[in-house]
Every structure is written in C-alpha cells, then in structure tokens.
CSV table of C-alpha atoms and ligand atoms in Angstrom, one decimal:
chain,number,residue,atom,x,y,z
A,1347,MET,CA,-64.0,90.3,-79.8
A,1348,GLY,CA,-61.9,87.3,-79.0
A,1349,LEU,CA,-62.4,83.9,-76.5
A,1350,ILE,CA,-64.3,83.6,-73.4
A,1351,LEU,CA,-62.4,81.1,-71.3
A,1352,GLU,CA,-64.8,79.9,-68.7
A,1353,ILE,CA,-63.2,76.8,-66.1
A,1354,ILE,CA,-65.6,74.9,-64.3
A,1355,PRO,CA,-64.1,72.9,-61.8
A,1356,VAL,CA,-66.4,69.3,-61.7
A,1357,GLY,CA,-66.3,66.8,-59.7
A,1358,PRO,CA,-64.3,64.9,-57.0
A,1359,LEU,CA,-60.9,65.3,-59.0
A,1360,SER,CA,-62.2,69.0,-59.6
A,1361,VAL,CA,-61.5,68.4,-63.3
A,1362,ASN,CA,-61.1,71.6,-65.3
A,1363,CYS,CA,-64.0,71.7,-67.8
A,1364,SER,CA,-63.2,74.2,-70.1
A,1365,ILE,CA,-66.0,76.7,-72.2
A,1366,LEU,CA,-64.4,78.4,-74.7
A,1367,ALA,CA,-66.3,80.7,-77.0
A,1368,ASP,CA,-66.0,83.5,-79.3
A,1369,SER,CA,-67.6,86.4,-78.1
A,1370,SER,CA,-68.0,87.9,-81.6
A,1371,THR,CA,-70.6,85.4,-82.2
A,1372,GLY,CA,-71.6,83.2,-79.0
A,1373,LYS,CA,-70.6,80.0,-80.8
A,1374,ALA,CA,-69.0,77.5,-77.8
A,1375,VAL,CA,-67.4,74.6,-77.3
A,1376,VAL,CA,-67.0,72.4,-74.2
A,1377,VAL,CA,-63.9,70.8,-73.3
A,1378,ASP,CA,-63.7,67.7,-71.1
A,1379,PRO,CA,-67.6,67.9,-68.9
A,1380,GLY,CA,-66.0,65.6,-66.8
A,1381,ALA,CA,-68.8,65.9,-64.2
A,1382,ASP,CA,-71.4,68.0,-63.1
A,1383,GLY,CA,-73.3,68.3,-66.5
A,1384,GLU,CA,-76.3,70.3,-64.8
A,1385,ARG,CA,-73.6,72.8,-63.9
A,1386,ILE,CA,-71.8,73.1,-67.3
A,1387,ILE,CA,-75.4,73.1,-68.8
A,1388,GLU,CA,-76.6,76.3,-66.9
A,1389,ALA,CA,-72.7,78.1,-67.8
A,1390,CYS,CA,-73.1,77.5,-71.2
A,1391,SER,CA,-76.9,78.9,-71.2
A,1392,GLU,CA,-75.5,82.5,-72.7
A,1393,TYR,CA,-73.5,80.6,-75.9
A,1394,GLU,CA,-74.9,78.5,-78.9
A,1395,VAL,CA,-73.1,75.4,-78.4
A,1396,ILE,CA,-71.5,73.7,-81.1
A,1397,GLY,CA,-69.1,70.4,-80.2
A,1398,ILE,CA,-67.9,68.9,-77.2
A,1399,VAL,CA,-64.2,67.7,-77.3
A,1400,ASN,CA,-62.4,66.0,-75.0
A,1401,THR,CA,-58.5,65.9,-74.8
A,1402,HIS,CA,-58.7,62.7,-73.4
A,1403,GLY,CA,-60.4,59.2,-72.6
A,1404,HIS,CA,-59.7,59.1,-69.3
A,1405,ILE,CA,-63.3,57.9,-67.4
A,1406,ASP,CA,-62.9,61.7,-65.2
A,1407,HIS,CA,-62.8,63.3,-67.9
A,1408,VAL,CA,-65.5,61.8,-70.4
A,1409,GLY,CA,-68.2,61.3,-66.9
A,1410,HIS,CA,-70.6,63.6,-68.9
A,1411,VAL,CA,-70.2,63.5,-72.4
A,1412,ALA,CA,-73.5,62.0,-72.3
A,1413,LYS,CA,-75.6,64.3,-70.6
A,1414,VAL,CA,-74.2,67.2,-72.0
A,1415,ARG,CA,-74.1,66.2,-75.9
A,1416,ASP,CA,-77.8,65.4,-75.1
A,1417,ARG,CA,-78.7,68.5,-74.2
A,1418,PHE,CA,-77.3,70.2,-76.9
A,1419,GLY,CA,-77.5,67.6,-79.5
A,1420,VAL,CA,-73.8,68.8,-81.1
A,1421,PRO,CA,-70.9,66.5,-82.3
A,1422,PHE,CA,-68.2,64.6,-79.3
A,1423,TYR,CA,-64.8,65.1,-80.8
A,1424,LEU,CA,-61.8,62.9,-79.6
A,1425,HIS,CA,-58.2,60.8,-80.4
A,1426,PRO,CA,-59.5,57.6,-81.9
A,1427,GLU,CA,-56.4,56.1,-80.0
A,1428,ASP,CA,-58.7,57.1,-76.7
A,1429,GLU,CA,-61.8,55.3,-77.9
A,1430,TYR,CA,-61.0,52.4,-75.8
A,1431,LEU,CA,-60.4,54.4,-72.7
A,1432,ILE,CA,-63.8,55.9,-72.3
A,1433,SER,CA,-65.3,52.8,-70.5
A,1434,ASP,CA,-62.5,52.0,-68.7
A,1435,GLU,CA,-63.1,52.5,-65.2
A,1436,ILE,CA,-59.4,53.0,-64.6
A,1437,TRP,CA,-60.2,51.4,-60.7
A,1438,GLU,CA,-62.7,49.3,-60.1
A,1439,GLY,CA,-65.5,50.9,-58.5
A,1440,PHE,CA,-64.4,54.4,-60.0
A,1441,GLY,CA,-66.5,55.0,-62.3
A,1442,SER,CA,-69.7,55.6,-60.1
A,1443,TYR,CA,-67.5,57.1,-57.5
A,1444,ILE,CA,-67.4,60.2,-59.8
A,1445,GLY,CA,-70.8,59.8,-61.2
A,1446,ALA,CA,-70.1,58.9,-64.8
A,1447,VAL,CA,-72.5,57.5,-66.9
A,1448,PRO,CA,-71.7,55.7,-70.1
A,1449,CYS,CA,-69.8,57.9,-72.8
A,1450,PRO,CA,-71.0,57.6,-76.3
A,1451,PRO,CA,-68.0,57.0,-79.1
A,1452,PRO,CA,-67.0,60.1,-80.9
A,1453,ASP,CA,-68.9,61.4,-83.6
A,1454,ILE,CA,-65.3,63.0,-85.3
A,1455,HIS,CA,-62.0,62.1,-84.2
A,1456,LEU,CA,-59.0,64.7,-83.5
A,1457,GLU,CA,-56.1,64.5,-85.1
A,1458,ASP,CA,-52.7,66.2,-85.0
A,1459,GLY,CA,-52.8,69.5,-86.8
A,1460,MET,CA,-56.3,69.9,-87.2
A,1461,LYS,CA,-58.1,73.4,-86.7
A,1462,LEU,CA,-61.1,74.0,-85.4
A,1463,GLU,CA,-63.5,76.8,-86.0
A,1464,VAL,CA,-65.5,78.3,-83.1
A,1465,GLY,CA,-66.6,81.5,-84.7
A,1466,ASN,CA,-64.2,84.0,-85.2
A,1467,LEU,CA,-61.8,82.0,-82.8
A,1468,THR,CA,-59.3,79.1,-84.7
A,1469,VAL,CA,-58.8,75.9,-82.0
A,1470,ARG,CA,-56.0,74.5,-83.0
A,1471,VAL,CA,-55.4,70.4,-82.3
A,1472,ILE,CA,-51.8,69.2,-80.7
A,1473,HIS,CA,-51.9,65.3,-80.9
A,1474,THR,CA,-49.3,65.2,-77.6
A,1475,PRO,CA,-49.4,61.0,-76.2
A,1476,GLY,CA,-47.9,60.0,-72.9
A,1477,HIS,CA,-50.3,60.5,-70.1
A,1478,THR,CA,-52.6,58.2,-73.0
A,1479,PRO,CA,-52.1,57.4,-76.8
A,1480,GLY,CA,-55.2,59.9,-78.0
A,1481,LEU,CA,-54.4,63.1,-75.7
A,1482,CYS,CA,-54.6,66.2,-77.8
A,1483,CYS,CA,-54.0,69.6,-76.3
A,1484,LEU,CA,-56.0,72.6,-77.6
A,1485,TYR,CA,-54.5,75.8,-78.8
A,1486,ILE,CA,-55.6,79.5,-79.4
A,1487,GLU,CA,-52.5,80.7,-80.6
A,1488,GLU,CA,-54.6,84.4,-81.4
A,1489,GLU,CA,-55.1,84.5,-77.6
A,1490,GLY,CA,-52.0,82.6,-76.1
A,1491,VAL,CA,-53.7,79.9,-74.4
A,1492,LEU,CA,-53.9,76.1,-74.0
A,1493,ILE,CA,-55.9,73.5,-72.6
A,1494,ALA,CA,-53.1,71.0,-72.0
A,1495,GLY,CA,-55.5,68.3,-70.4
A,1496,ASP,CA,-53.8,65.7,-68.1
A,1497,LEU,CA,-50.0,66.5,-70.4
A,1498,LEU,CA,-49.0,68.8,-68.4
A,1499,PHE,CA,-49.3,70.9,-64.6
A,1500,LYS,CA,-48.7,73.4,-62.2
A,1501,GLY,CA,-44.9,72.0,-60.4
A,1502,SER,CA,-45.7,68.6,-62.7
A,1503,VAL,CA,-46.5,66.6,-65.7
A,1504,GLY,CA,-49.9,63.9,-66.1
A,1505,ARG,CA,-49.0,60.6,-64.6
A,1506,TRP,CA,-47.6,57.7,-66.9
A,1507,ASP,CA,-48.8,54.8,-65.0
A,1508,LEU,CA,-52.4,55.0,-66.0
A,1509,PRO,CA,-54.0,53.0,-68.8
A,1510,GLY,CA,-52.6,54.4,-71.8
A,1511,GLY,CA,-49.4,55.4,-70.3
A,1512,ASP,CA,-46.3,55.8,-72.0
A,1513,PRO,CA,-43.1,57.8,-69.8
A,1514,LYS,CA,-41.2,58.2,-73.4
A,1515,LYS,CA,-43.8,59.7,-75.5
A,1516,LEU,CA,-44.7,62.1,-72.7
A,1517,ARG,CA,-41.6,63.3,-72.7
A,1518,ASP,CA,-41.3,64.0,-76.2
A,1519,SER,CA,-44.8,65.7,-76.3
A,1520,LEU,CA,-43.3,68.3,-73.5
A,1521,GLU,CA,-40.5,69.0,-75.9
A,1522,LYS,CA,-42.8,69.3,-78.7
A,1523,VAL,CA,-45.6,72.0,-76.5
A,1524,PHE,CA,-42.4,73.6,-74.8
A,1525,SER,CA,-40.9,74.2,-78.3
A,1526,MET,CA,-44.1,75.9,-79.8
A,1527,MET,CA,-44.9,77.8,-76.9
A,1528,PRO,CA,-43.9,81.1,-76.2
A,1529,ASP,CA,-43.4,82.0,-71.5
A,1530,ASP,CA,-46.4,84.3,-71.5
A,1531,THR,CA,-49.0,81.5,-72.8
A,1532,LEU,CA,-51.7,80.8,-70.3
A,1533,VAL,CA,-52.0,77.0,-69.7
A,1534,VAL,CA,-55.5,75.3,-68.9
A,1535,CYS,CA,-54.6,71.7,-66.9
A,1536,GLY,CA,-56.8,69.0,-66.5
A,1537,HIS,CA,-56.8,69.1,-62.8
A,1538,TYR,CA,-56.3,72.2,-60.7
A,1539,ASP,CA,-54.4,75.6,-60.7
A,1540,GLU,CA,-53.7,77.1,-64.5
A,1541,THR,CA,-49.7,78.1,-64.6
A,1542,THR,CA,-48.0,79.5,-68.1
A,1543,ILE,CA,-45.0,77.7,-70.4
A,1544,GLY,CA,-42.9,80.4,-68.7
A,1545,HIS,CA,-43.4,79.5,-65.2
A,1546,GLU,CA,-43.1,75.5,-65.9
A,1547,ARG,CA,-39.9,75.8,-68.3
A,1548,LYS,CA,-38.4,77.7,-65.7
A,1549,PHE,CA,-39.6,75.5,-62.5
A,1550,ASN,CA,-41.0,72.3,-63.4
A,1551,PRO,CA,-38.9,69.3,-61.7
A,1552,TYR,CA,-40.3,67.1,-64.6
A,1553,LEU,CA,-39.0,68.8,-67.7
A,1554,HIS,CA,-35.2,68.3,-66.6
A,1555,GLY,CA,-35.2,64.3,-66.2
A,1556,GLY,CA,-37.8,63.9,-64.0
A,1557,ILE,CA,-39.4,61.1,-66.1
A,1558,PRO,CA,-37.9,57.7,-66.3
B,76,LIG,ZN1,-56.1,61.7,-66.9
C-alpha cells in the first residue's frame, strides 16, 4: 500500500522526472518528462499511466511531454500562467541542445488547491509562483513527499532571472511552503539531489534574506 516514487534524471541538465504510482492499483502519473522520453516510457511499463503533470513550463521540463503523451494518450496538466513558456527556448539553440520536441498545450489546467487522484493516492496542487508564474508543487501529504520542481533545491532556490521569474513571488511561495510542511517532508527538487524541509529550514541560505 502506498506511494511508489521513481525519480529519473533526464537530459543534459538532469531534470528530475518523477513517476508517482499507487502500489495498490498500479495507476501512475509522470511528472516533468523533460527529455529521454523512451527511458521514461520504459520505466512506466509496470504501471497504468493516467496523466502527465508538469510543475512548470520551462522547456527543459516539458521537452518530451509530447512523446510520453503520444505513447499513453493521456491528458497533460499545466498551470495556465505557464502556457506561454512551453515554446520559449530561453536561450537560442537551447531547445535543440536538450533534444526538446514541440510541447502540446495543456489538456487540463492546474490550479491551487486542486486534488489529483492517482488510484488511492491524493496529490495536492500548491501554486508557488516565482521561478515561473505558474509553477506548482505537488504534495502527497500522507506520504510526506513534496515534488517541488524548480521552487527549491538542496541549499538553493529556483532562479528568478529566467523568463517568468519574480523574486518577490518566490519569497512568498517559499514562505507558504515552509509554513505548511513538517520537517520530515522529503523534497524532490527539479534538478539534482533530494532534500528535506527540515534540512533546508536549517541550512538553506536563501531562506534567510538571500533573495532580493
Ligand atoms: Zn525551470
């Protein structure tokens, strides 16, 4: 019973693509299929994929949404305020460097407080703008897991100087998340290592005046 969490670092920037699966029903969602679509599809072979959910619309996170969606024929979820970003290369040539293919518009819009049912798992959507206007964290409260996208990293936070960034909103969003979550919450970041809310509360310099 419970959550099966598979984290697959994909592409040259090691975007953490997550598969969130319910062990009792085998239903699963794919989060942030940014690259390496074939590997992601292969990793889903044991599950019934019911959706693709993106934390945000930056091209390194949406680069292989189309491949996974074509394979499973499932809806793609994204916050509407990030829809304009899915075709933005950020830097010229970046899309081809990471092997991105054109991303379809979302089928379903994420919104703050929305609950996604994945078999018996409940995944809560928390809108946390700042890195991008539509960035959403995915919180599986019963399991103490937060998929944070590029909101938060181990010892750092998401950049606020990329398209759609806003440092004030980033500060507010971090405050919102840290006021909600217990210390033992596992945080899956958008890139690189996992951390916990408690570790970041203690050691993350950006939470103590590091954002302009
Ligand atoms: Zn990003």
